[in-house]
CSV table of C-alpha atoms in Angstrom, one decimal:
chain,number,residue,atom,x,y,z
A,250,UNK,CA,0.0,0.0,0.0
A,251,UNK,CA,1.4,3.4,-1.0
A,252,UNK,CA,1.4,6.2,1.6
A,253,UNK,CA,-0.8,9.2,0.9
A,254,UNK,CA,1.0,12.4,-0.3
A,255,UNK,CA,-0.3,14.1,2.9
A,256,UNK,CA,1.4,11.5,5.1
A,257,UNK,CA,4.6,11.7,3.1
A,258,UNK,CA,4.6,15.4,3.4
A,259,UNK,CA,4.0,15.1,7.1
A,260,UNK,CA,6.9,12.7,7.6
A,261,UNK,CA,9.2,14.9,5.5
A,262,UNK,CA,8.3,17.9,7.7
A,263,UNK,CA,9.4,16.2,10.9
A,264,UNK,CA,12.6,14.9,9.3
A,265,UNK,CA,13.5,18.4,8.2
A,266,UNK,CA,12.4,20.6,11.1
A,267,UNK,CA,15.7,22.6,10.8
A,268,UNK,CA,15.2,23.4,7.2
A,269,UNK,CA,11.5,24.0,7.4
A,270,UNK,CA,11.0,26.1,10.5
A,271,UNK,CA,14.2,27.8,11.7
A,272,UNK,CA,14.2,30.6,9.2
A,273,UNK,CA,10.5,31.2,9.9
A,274,UNK,CA,11.2,31.1,13.6
A,275,UNK,CA,13.7,33.9,13.1
A,276,UNK,CA,11.1,36.0,11.1
A,277,UNK,CA,8.6,35.6,14.0
A,278,UNK,CA,11.3,36.6,16.4
A,279,UNK,CA,11.8,39.8,14.4
A,280,UNK,CA,15.5,40.3,15.0
A,281,UNK,CA,17.4,37.0,15.3
A,282,UNK,CA,18.6,34.5,12.8
A,283,UNK,CA,18.4,30.9,14.1
A,284,UNK,CA,20.1,29.5,11.0
A,285,UNK,CA,22.3,31.0,8.3
A,286,UNK,CA,21.2,32.5,5.0
A,287,UNK,CA,19.8,30.0,2.5
A,288,UNK,CA,21.5,31.9,-0.3
A,289,UNK,CA,24.7,33.9,-0.3
A,290,UNK,CA,26.2,36.0,-3.2
A,291,UNK,CA,29.9,36.4,-3.3
A,292,UNK,CA,31.4,39.2,-5.4
A,293,UNK,CA,34.8,37.7,-5.9
A,294,UNK,CA,36.3,40.7,-7.7
A,295,UNK,CA,35.4,44.2,-8.9
A,296,UNK,CA,37.5,43.7,-12.0
A,297,UNK,CA,35.7,43.2,-15.4
A,298,UNK,CA,36.7,42.9,-19.0
A,299,UNK,CA,33.5,44.5,-20.3
A,300,UNK,CA,31.9,48.0,-20.2
A,301,UNK,CA,28.2,47.1,-20.5
A,302,UNK,CA,26.2,50.2,-21.4
A,303,UNK,CA,23.7,49.8,-18.5
A,304,UNK,CA,26.2,48.6,-15.8
A,305,UNK,CA,25.9,50.5,-12.5
A,306,UNK,CA,29.7,50.7,-12.1
A,307,UNK,CA,31.4,50.3,-15.5
A,308,UNK,CA,29.1,52.0,-17.9
A,309,UNK,CA,30.8,54.7,-20.1
A,310,UNK,CA,27.6,56.8,-19.6
A,311,UNK,CA,28.5,57.4,-15.9
A,312,UNK,CA,29.8,60.9,-15.4
A,313,UNK,CA,31.8,59.7,-12.4
A,314,UNK,CA,33.3,56.3,-12.2
A,315,UNK,CA,31.9,54.3,-9.3
A,316,UNK,CA,35.1,52.3,-8.8
A,317,UNK,CA,38.7,53.6,-8.9
A,318,UNK,CA,41.3,51.6,-10.7
A,319,UNK,CA,42.6,50.5,-7.2
A,320,UNK,CA,39.1,49.4,-6.2
A,321,UNK,CA,38.6,47.5,-9.5
A,322,UNK,CA,41.7,45.4,-8.7
A,323,UNK,CA,40.3,44.2,-5.3
A,324,UNK,CA,39.4,40.6,-5.0
A,325,UNK,CA,38.7,38.2,-2.1
A,326,UNK,CA,41.6,36.0,-1.1
A,327,UNK,CA,41.0,32.3,-1.7
A,328,UNK,CA,41.5,31.3,1.9
A,329,UNK,CA,39.0,33.9,3.1
A,330,UNK,CA,36.4,32.5,0.7
A,331,UNK,CA,37.1,29.0,1.9
A,332,UNK,CA,36.7,30.0,5.6
A,333,UNK,CA,33.4,31.8,4.7
A,334,UNK,CA,32.1,28.7,2.9
A,335,UNK,CA,33.1,26.4,5.8
A,336,UNK,CA,31.2,28.7,8.2
A,337,UNK,CA,28.1,29.3,6.2
A,338,UNK,CA,27.8,25.6,5.2
A,339,UNK,CA,27.7,24.8,9.0
A,340,UNK,CA,25.1,27.5,9.5
A,341,UNK,CA,22.7,25.9,7.0
A,342,UNK,CA,23.5,27.8,3.7
A,343,UNK,CA,22.4,25.8,0.6
A,344,UNK,CA,23.3,28.0,-2.4
A,345,UNK,CA,26.2,30.2,-3.4
A,346,UNK,CA,26.0,32.7,-6.3
A,347,UNK,CA,29.2,34.1,-7.7
A,348,UNK,CA,28.4,37.4,-9.4
A,349,UNK,CA,28.6,41.1,-8.7
A,350,UNK,CA,30.2,44.3,-10.1
A,351,UNK,CA,33.1,42.3,-11.6
A,352,UNK,CA,33.4,39.2,-13.8
A,353,UNK,CA,34.0,36.1,-11.7
A,354,UNK,CA,36.4,34.6,-14.2
A,355,UNK,CA,38.7,37.6,-13.7
A,356,UNK,CA,39.4,36.2,-10.2
A,357,UNK,CA,42.9,34.5,-10.2
A,358,UNK,CA,41.6,31.4,-8.3
A,359,UNK,CA,38.0,31.0,-9.7
A,360,UNK,CA,38.4,27.4,-10.5
A,361,UNK,CA,39.7,26.5,-7.0
A,362,UNK,CA,36.8,28.5,-5.6
A,363,UNK,CA,34.2,26.6,-7.6
A,364,UNK,CA,35.9,23.2,-6.8
A,365,UNK,CA,35.8,24.0,-3.1
A,366,UNK,CA,32.2,25.1,-3.3
A,367,UNK,CA,31.2,21.8,-4.8
A,368,UNK,CA,33.3,19.9,-2.3
A,369,UNK,CA,31.1,21.5,0.4
A,370,UNK,CA,28.1,20.1,-1.5
A,371,UNK,CA,26.7,23.6,-2.0
A,372,UNK,CA,24.6,24.5,-5.1
A,373,UNK,CA,26.9,26.6,-7.2
A,374,UNK,CA,25.6,29.5,-9.5
A,375,UNK,CA,28.0,31.6,-11.6
A,376,UNK,CA,26.9,34.8,-13.3
A,377,UNK,CA,29.3,35.5,-16.2
A,378,UNK,CA,29.6,37.4,-19.5
A,379,UNK,CA,31.1,34.1,-20.8
A,380,UNK,CA,33.7,35.9,-23.0
A,381,UNK,CA,36.8,34.6,-21.1
A,382,UNK,CA,36.0,30.9,-21.4
A,383,UNK,CA,37.6,28.5,-23.8
A,384,UNK,CA,36.9,24.9,-24.5
A,385,UNK,CA,39.3,23.7,-21.8
A,386,UNK,CA,37.7,25.8,-19.1
A,387,UNK,CA,34.3,24.8,-20.3
A,388,UNK,CA,35.3,21.2,-19.9
A,389,UNK,CA,36.6,21.9,-16.4
A,390,UNK,CA,33.3,23.5,-15.4
A,391,UNK,CA,31.4,20.5,-16.5
A,392,UNK,CA,33.7,18.1,-14.7
A,393,UNK,CA,33.5,20.2,-11.5
A,394,UNK,CA,29.8,19.9,-11.5
A,395,UNK,CA,28.8,23.6,-11.5
A,396,UNK,CA,25.0,23.6,-11.2
A,397,UNK,CA,24.0,26.8,-13.0
A,398,UNK,CA,25.5,29.4,-15.3
A,399,UNK,CA,23.8,32.7,-15.9
A,400,UNK,CA,25.2,34.2,-19.1
A,401,UNK,CA,24.6,37.9,-19.6
A,402,UNK,CA,24.1,38.6,-23.3
A,403,UNK,CA,21.7,41.5,-23.6
A,404,UNK,CA,21.2,41.0,-27.3
A,405,UNK,CA,19.9,38.6,-29.9
A,406,UNK,CA,22.0,39.8,-32.9
A,407,UNK,CA,25.7,40.7,-33.3
A,408,UNK,CA,24.8,44.3,-34.2
A,409,UNK,CA,22.9,45.0,-31.0
A,410,UNK,CA,25.5,43.1,-29.0
A,411,UNK,CA,28.2,45.6,-30.1
A,412,UNK,CA,25.9,48.6,-29.4
A,413,UNK,CA,25.2,47.5,-25.8
A,414,UNK,CA,28.8,46.4,-25.1
A,415,UNK,CA,31.0,49.3,-26.2
A,416,UNK,CA,34.5,48.2,-27.3
A,417,UNK,CA,33.3,44.7,-28.2
A,418,UNK,CA,32.9,43.3,-31.7
A,419,UNK,CA,30.9,40.7,-33.6
A,420,UNK,CA,33.6,38.1,-33.3
A,421,UNK,CA,33.0,38.1,-29.5
A,422,UNK,CA,29.3,37.5,-30.0
A,423,UNK,CA,29.9,34.5,-32.3
A,424,UNK,CA,32.6,33.1,-30.1
A,425,UNK,CA,30.2,33.4,-27.1
A,426,UNK,CA,27.4,31.7,-29.1
A,427,UNK,CA,29.6,28.9,-30.4
A,428,UNK,CA,31.0,28.2,-26.9
A,429,UNK,CA,27.5,28.0,-25.5
A,430,UNK,CA,26.6,25.4,-28.2
A,431,UNK,CA,29.8,23.5,-27.3
A,432,UNK,CA,29.1,23.5,-23.6
A,433,UNK,CA,25.5,22.3,-24.0
A,434,UNK,CA,26.5,19.6,-26.3
A,435,UNK,CA,29.4,18.3,-24.1
A,436,UNK,CA,27.4,18.4,-20.9
A,437,UNK,CA,24.8,16.2,-22.5
A,438,UNK,CA,27.5,13.7,-23.5
A,439,UNK,CA,28.7,13.6,-19.9
A,440,UNK,CA,25.2,13.7,-18.5
A,441,UNK,CA,26.2,16.5,-16.2
A,442,UNK,CA,25.4,20.2,-15.5
A,443,UNK,CA,25.6,23.2,-15.7
A,444,UNK,CA,22.1,24.3,-16.6
A,445,UNK,CA,22.3,27.5,-18.7
A,446,UNK,CA,20.2,30.7,-18.3
A,447,UNK,CA,20.5,33.4,-20.8
A,448,UNK,CA,20.2,36.8,-19.0
A,449,UNK,CA,19.0,39.9,-20.9
A,450,UNK,CA,18.8,43.3,-19.4
A,451,UNK,CA,16.2,45.4,-21.3
A,452,UNK,CA,16.3,49.1,-22.1
A,453,UNK,CA,15.8,51.5,-25.0
A,454,UNK,CA,18.7,50.1,-27.1
A,455,UNK,CA,17.5,46.5,-27.2
A,456,UNK,CA,13.8,46.3,-26.2
A,457,UNK,CA,12.7,45.5,-29.8
A,458,UNK,CA,14.9,42.4,-29.9
A,459,UNK,CA,13.2,40.0,-27.4
A,460,UNK,CA,12.1,37.5,-30.0
A,461,UNK,CA,15.7,37.4,-31.4
A,462,UNK,CA,16.9,36.9,-27.8
A,463,UNK,CA,14.6,33.9,-27.4
A,464,UNK,CA,15.8,32.5,-30.8
A,465,UNK,CA,19.4,33.0,-29.6
A,466,UNK,CA,18.8,31.0,-26.4
A,467,UNK,CA,17.0,28.2,-28.4
A,468,UNK,CA,19.8,28.0,-31.0
A,469,UNK,CA,22.3,27.4,-28.2
A,470,UNK,CA,20.1,24.7,-26.6
A,471,UNK,CA,20.1,26.7,-23.3
A,472,UNK,CA,17.5,25.7,-20.7
A,473,UNK,CA,16.3,29.1,-19.5
A,474,UNK,CA,16.0,32.8,-20.5
A,475,UNK,CA,15.3,35.6,-18.1
A,476,UNK,CA,14.5,39.2,-18.9
A,477,UNK,CA,14.8,42.1,-16.5
A,478,UNK,CA,14.8,45.9,-16.8
A,479,UNK,CA,17.8,48.2,-16.4
A,480,UNK,CA,18.4,49.6,-12.9
A,481,UNK,CA,19.4,53.1,-14.0
A,482,UNK,CA,21.7,55.6,-12.3
A,483,UNK,CA,20.6,59.3,-12.2
A,484,UNK,CA,22.5,61.6,-14.5
A,485,UNK,CA,24.1,58.6,-16.2
A,486,UNK,CA,22.4,55.5,-17.4
A,487,UNK,CA,18.9,57.0,-16.9
A,488,UNK,CA,19.0,58.0,-20.5
A,489,UNK,CA,18.4,54.3,-21.2
A,490,UNK,CA,14.9,54.3,-19.7
A,491,UNK,CA,12.0,53.3,-21.9
A,492,UNK,CA,9.4,55.9,-22.9
A,493,UNK,CA,5.6,55.2,-23.0
A,494,UNK,CA,5.6,54.2,-26.7
A,495,UNK,CA,8.6,51.9,-26.3
A,496,UNK,CA,6.9,50.3,-23.3
A,497,UNK,CA,3.8,49.6,-25.2
A,498,UNK,CA,5.8,48.0,-28.0
A,499,UNK,CA,7.7,45.9,-25.5
A,500,UNK,CA,4.4,44.8,-23.9
A,501,UNK,CA,3.0,43.6,-27.3
A,502,UNK,CA,6.2,41.7,-28.1
A,503,UNK,CA,6.2,40.1,-24.7
A,504,UNK,CA,2.6,39.0,-25.0
A,505,UNK,CA,3.4,37.5,-28.4
A,506,UNK,CA,6.2,35.5,-26.8
A,507,UNK,CA,4.0,34.4,-24.0
A,508,UNK,CA,1.3,33.2,-26.4
A,509,UNK,CA,3.9,30.9,-27.9
A,510,UNK,CA,4.6,29.2,-24.5
A,511,UNK,CA,2.6,26.7,-22.5
A,512,UNK,CA,1.1,27.2,-19.1
A,513,UNK,CA,4.5,26.5,-17.5
A,514,UNK,CA,6.2,29.2,-19.6
A,515,UNK,CA,8.0,26.7,-21.8
A,516,UNK,CA,8.5,27.2,-25.5
A,517,UNK,CA,7.9,24.3,-27.9
A,518,UNK,CA,11.7,24.0,-28.0
A,519,UNK,CA,11.8,23.3,-24.3
A,520,UNK,CA,13.3,26.7,-23.4
A,521,UNK,CA,11.8,28.1,-20.2
A,522,UNK,CA,10.9,31.8,-19.8
A,523,UNK,CA,12.3,32.1,-16.3
A,524,UNK,CA,10.2,34.3,-14.0
A,525,UNK,CA,8.4,35.7,-17.0
A,526,UNK,CA,5.4,36.7,-15.0
A,527,UNK,CA,7.6,39.0,-13.0
A,528,UNK,CA,8.8,40.7,-16.1
A,529,UNK,CA,5.3,41.1,-17.4
A,530,UNK,CA,4.3,42.7,-14.1
A,531,UNK,CA,7.2,45.1,-14.2
A,532,UNK,CA,6.3,46.4,-17.6
A,533,UNK,CA,2.6,46.6,-16.9
A,534,UNK,CA,2.5,50.2,-15.6
A,535,UNK,CA,3.9,52.5,-18.2
A,536,UNK,CA,4.4,55.4,-15.8
A,537,UNK,CA,6.5,53.2,-13.4
A,538,UNK,CA,8.6,51.9,-16.3
A,539,UNK,CA,9.2,55.5,-17.6
A,540,UNK,CA,10.4,56.4,-14.0
A,541,UNK,CA,12.4,53.2,-13.8
A,542,UNK,CA,10.5,52.1,-10.6
A,543,UNK,CA,9.5,48.7,-11.9
A,544,UNK,CA,8.6,47.2,-8.5
A,545,UNK,CA,6.5,50.0,-7.0
A,546,UNK,CA,3.4,47.9,-7.8
A,547,UNK,CA,4.4,45.0,-5.5
A,548,UNK,CA,6.9,46.0,-2.9
A,549,UNK,CA,4.3,47.1,-0.3
A,550,UNK,CA,2.3,43.9,-0.6
A,551,UNK,CA,4.7,41.9,1.6
A,552,UNK,CA,7.3,42.4,4.2
A,553,UNK,CA,11.0,42.1,3.4
A,554,UNK,CA,12.6,38.9,4.8
A,555,UNK,CA,16.0,39.3,3.0
A,556,UNK,CA,17.7,39.8,6.4
A,557,UNK,CA,17.1,36.1,7.2
A,558,UNK,CA,17.4,34.5,3.8
A,559,UNK,CA,20.4,36.2,2.1
A,560,UNK,CA,23.8,37.8,2.5
A,561,UNK,CA,26.2,39.4,0.0
A,562,UNK,CA,30.0,39.5,0.4
A,563,UNK,CA,31.8,42.3,-1.4
A,564,UNK,CA,35.4,42.1,-2.8
A,565,UNK,CA,36.6,44.2,0.1
A,566,UNK,CA,35.1,41.8,2.6
A,567,UNK,CA,32.0,44.0,3.4
A,568,UNK,CA,28.8,42.1,4.3
A,569,UNK,CA,25.5,43.4,2.9
A,570,UNK,CA,22.0,42.3,3.9
A,571,UNK,CA,20.4,42.6,0.5
A,572,UNK,CA,21.7,43.1,-3.0
A,573,UNK,CA,21.1,46.8,-3.0
A,574,UNK,CA,22.2,47.5,0.6
A,575,UNK,CA,25.8,48.7,-0.3
A,576,UNK,CA,25.3,52.0,1.6
A,577,UNK,CA,24.4,50.2,4.9
A,578,UNK,CA,26.9,47.4,5.4
A,579,UNK,CA,26.5,45.2,8.5
A,580,UNK,CA,30.1,44.2,8.9
A,581,UNK,CA,33.4,43.0,7.4
A,582,UNK,CA,34.9,39.6,7.2
A,583,UNK,CA,38.3,41.1,7.9
A,584,UNK,CA,37.0,42.3,11.3
A,585,UNK,CA,34.6,39.5,12.4
A,586,UNK,CA,33.5,36.0,11.6
A,587,UNK,CA,30.3,35.8,9.5
A,588,UNK,CA,28.4,34.1,12.3
A,589,UNK,CA,29.1,37.1,14.5
A,590,UNK,CA,27.9,39.5,11.9
A,591,UNK,CA,24.8,37.5,11.1
A,592,UNK,CA,23.3,38.3,14.5
A,593,UNK,CA,25.1,41.6,15.2
A,594,UNK,CA,23.3,44.8,16.2
A,595,UNK,CA,23.5,46.2,12.7
A,596,UNK,CA,22.0,43.0,11.1
A,597,UNK,CA,19.2,42.9,13.8
A,598,UNK,CA,18.5,46.6,13.1
A,599,UNK,CA,18.2,45.9,9.3
A,600,UNK,CA,15.8,43.0,10.0
A,601,UNK,CA,13.6,45.1,12.3
A,602,UNK,CA,13.5,48.0,9.9
A,603,UNK,CA,12.7,45.9,6.8
A,604,UNK,CA,10.1,43.6,8.3
A,605,UNK,CA,7.3,45.9,7.2
A,606,UNK,CA,4.7,46.0,4.5
A,607,UNK,CA,4.7,49.8,3.8
A,608,UNK,CA,8.2,51.0,2.9
A,609,UNK,CA,7.6,54.6,4.1
A,610,UNK,CA,10.5,54.7,6.6
A,611,UNK,CA,13.4,56.9,5.5
A,612,UNK,CA,15.6,53.9,6.1
A,613,UNK,CA,14.4,52.4,2.8
A,614,UNK,CA,15.9,55.4,0.9
A,615,UNK,CA,19.3,53.9,1.8
A,616,UNK,CA,18.5,50.9,-0.4
A,617,UNK,CA,19.6,51.1,-4.1
A,618,UNK,CA,21.9,53.2,-6.3
A,619,UNK,CA,20.2,56.6,-6.0
A,620,UNK,CA,21.2,58.6,-2.9
A,621,UNK,CA,18.9,61.4,-3.9
A,622,UNK,CA,15.7,59.3,-4.0
A,623,UNK,CA,12.7,60.6,-2.0
A,624,UNK,CA,11.1,57.2,-1.6
A,625,UNK,CA,12.1,53.6,-1.1
A,626,UNK,CA,15.0,52.6,-3.3
A,627,UNK,CA,13.3,49.1,-3.4
A,628,UNK,CA,10.7,50.5,-5.8
A,629,UNK,CA,13.3,50.6,-8.6
A,630,UNK,CA,14.2,47.0,-8.8
A,631,UNK,CA,14.2,44.6,-5.9
A,632,UNK,CA,16.6,41.8,-6.7
A,633,UNK,CA,15.3,39.9,-3.7
A,634,UNK,CA,11.6,39.9,-4.8
A,635,UNK,CA,11.8,36.2,-5.7
A,636,UNK,CA,13.1,35.2,-2.3
A,637,UNK,CA,10.6,37.4,-0.5
A,638,UNK,CA,7.7,36.0,-2.5
A,639,UNK,CA,8.8,32.5,-1.8
A,640,UNK,CA,9.0,33.0,1.9
A,641,UNK,CA,5.8,35.0,2.0
A,642,UNK,CA,4.0,32.1,0.4
A,643,UNK,CA,5.7,29.6,2.7
A,644,UNK,CA,4.5,31.4,5.8
A,645,UNK,CA,1.0,31.7,4.2
A,646,UNK,CA,0.8,27.9,3.9
A,647,UNK,CA,1.5,27.2,7.6
A,648,UNK,CA,-1.4,25.8,9.6
A,649,UNK,CA,-2.8,27.9,12.4
A,650,UNK,CA,-1.3,25.5,14.9
A,651,UNK,CA,2.1,25.7,13.3
A,652,UNK,CA,2.0,29.5,13.5
A,653,UNK,CA,0.9,29.5,17.1
A,654,UNK,CA,3.6,27.1,18.1
A,655,UNK,CA,6.3,28.9,16.2
A,656,UNK,CA,5.3,32.3,17.5
A,657,UNK,CA,5.3,31.0,21.1
A,658,UNK,CA,8.7,29.5,20.7
A,659,UNK,CA,10.0,32.7,19.1
A,660,UNK,CA,8.7,34.8,22.0
A,661,UNK,CA,10.2,32.4,24.5
A,662,UNK,CA,13.6,32.4,22.9
A,663,UNK,CA,13.5,36.2,22.5
A,664,UNK,CA,12.7,36.6,26.2
A,665,UNK,CA,15.5,34.2,27.1
A,666,UNK,CA,18.0,36.2,25.0
A,667,UNK,CA,16.9,39.4,26.8
A,668,UNK,CA,17.7,37.9,30.1
A,669,UNK,CA,21.3,37.5,29.1
A,670,UNK,CA,23.6,40.3,30.6
A,671,UNK,CA,24.7,43.0,28.2
A,672,UNK,CA,28.4,43.7,27.6
A,673,UNK,CA,28.8,46.0,30.6
A,674,UNK,CA,27.2,43.5,33.0
A,675,UNK,CA,29.4,40.7,31.5
A,676,UNK,CA,32.5,42.7,32.2
A,677,UNK,CA,31.4,43.3,35.8
A,678,UNK,CA,30.8,39.6,36.3
A,679,UNK,CA,34.2,38.7,34.9
A,680,UNK,CA,35.8,41.3,37.2
A,681,UNK,CA,33.8,39.8,40.1
A,682,UNK,CA,35.1,36.3,39.2
A,683,UNK,CA,38.7,37.5,38.9
A,684,UNK,CA,38.5,39.2,42.3
A,685,UNK,CA,36.9,36.1,43.8
A,686,UNK,CA,33.8,38.0,44.8
A,687,UNK,CA,30.6,36.1,45.3
A,688,UNK,CA,28.3,36.1,42.2
A,689,UNK,CA,24.7,37.3,42.6
A,690,UNK,CA,23.3,33.9,43.3
A,691,UNK,CA,19.7,35.0,43.6
A,692,UNK,CA,19.7,36.6,40.2
A,693,UNK,CA,21.3,33.6,38.6
A,694,UNK,CA,18.8,31.3,40.3
A,695,UNK,CA,16.0,33.4,39.0
A,696,UNK,CA,17.4,33.2,35.4
A,697,UNK,CA,17.6,29.4,35.7
A,698,UNK,CA,14.0,29.2,36.9
A,699,UNK,CA,12.8,31.3,33.9
A,700,UNK,CA,14.8,29.2,31.5
A,701,UNK,CA,13.5,25.9,32.9
A,702,UNK,CA,9.9,27.2,32.8
A,703,UNK,CA,10.2,28.4,29.2
A,704,UNK,CA,11.9,25.1,28.2
A,705,UNK,CA,9.0,23.2,29.8
A,706,UNK,CA,6.4,25.2,27.9
A,707,UNK,CA,8.3,24.9,24.6
A,708,UNK,CA,8.5,21.2,25.1
A,709,UNK,CA,4.8,21.0,26.0
A,710,UNK,CA,3.7,22.8,22.8
A,711,UNK,CA,6.0,20.7,20.6
A,712,UNK,CA,4.6,17.5,22.0
A,713,UNK,CA,1.1,18.8,21.8
A,714,UNK,CA,1.7,19.7,18.2
A,715,UNK,CA,3.2,16.3,17.4
A,716,UNK,CA,0.2,14.4,19.0
A,717,UNK,CA,-2.3,16.7,17.2
A,718,UNK,CA,-0.7,16.0,13.8
A,719,UNK,CA,-0.5,12.2,14.5
A,720,UNK,CA,-4.1,12.0,15.7
A,721,UNK,CA,-5.3,14.1,12.7
A,722,UNK,CA,-3.5,12.0,10.1
A,723,UNK,CA,-4.6,8.7,11.7
A,724,UNK,CA,-8.2,9.9,12.0
A,725,UNK,CA,-8.4,11.2,8.4
A,726,UNK,CA,-6.0,8.9,6.5
A,727,UNK,CA,-5.4,5.9,8.8
A,728,UNK,CA,-7.8,3.6,7.2
A,729,UNK,CA,-7.5,4.9,3.7
A,730,UNK,CA,-5.9,2.6,1.1
A,731,UNK,CA,-4.6,3.6,-2.3
């Protein structure tokens, strides 16, 4: 007799309590992270061999360079990356994404980094312009077992490719295309990854070429294609914004592409339009597109949980709590271990501030690339919208009892943490020990009584929850045969 899907789901939940509940427990706490980030992005280097026209730091349209030559040469040392991976893997991290303001394959030890990532059994993503790879490196990537490659192309034809990548030429476009074809053929021969996602940033120099971009992805046998809109910089790349007429043309082209796909956003060729519903939403309000505030129509519909799900490491070792939080770093790997930063005062403050539906607090103006903005920087483009939507839906699917138990445990743990002495009190206690003075026994006894009481209630609710679930499943499904 096969077990019902409900029973299987129930058993899976109890086998994976850590993965299923600890991040949600932190969100109910409101400040603390009880497990590490599910997803970390590591910017290995600031150095890049391209000058993409819409790039926030290397575009030739920028009046002032965002990075000096010295800053461009910065990269994370191999040993520091390994230490970070060791620590985050122990904390529960599952996915690592190598991306950022530079090209990952400009890092002097990129292959060793990828090899170590897979050694830790972490899912490995690499975002690349793919122009520095040859057949030897492609073979190495397949053998190392890289899980996903996101390839930034931004064009469907060699002419547009040259326009949006100043200083490049058509030979680079064809080399990129042929190498993608080679990679996808070789990985199938070896029955291995990586899966390929073609990534196209859309603006007024390439919006008319979406169908050609889809054809490019199909011709290279890539698995996915994703479209997004350019996150523009004031007095620089903002001249790339789409006007109302161009937006309407883009909408019509996008609808035509969507009609050619099935309900799962897959084209007849098998190519998947990755997160295409998000792209359609972003271009649905012409005024927001013209102002380059593509996520204004969704940001206030859910709280931000990025502070529990994500972390970004910069080439100088800075730690950021979301992809656009470079003006409010929470720490540095050169000063503290990541586990210390993860629950530091700055990280807790970020979590408390962002755990809100309405993004009216001036704090949100610190998010993003526009320091002069008068409203939440998240309205432009929230790169964490997928993670936030995923967590919002997960919490929404919890049963009432699950929510009550988790909220109770979160409250109990939070109360326990507040009983811990602060730094000043700790130093006094240490001084008391050193001078052989008697510790305040009554106060310590009171703390222990509170801890025991809270532990008892937590245990009671967990057991009650377990018996309730067992009784419910036996009552409803116990006698059912399939």
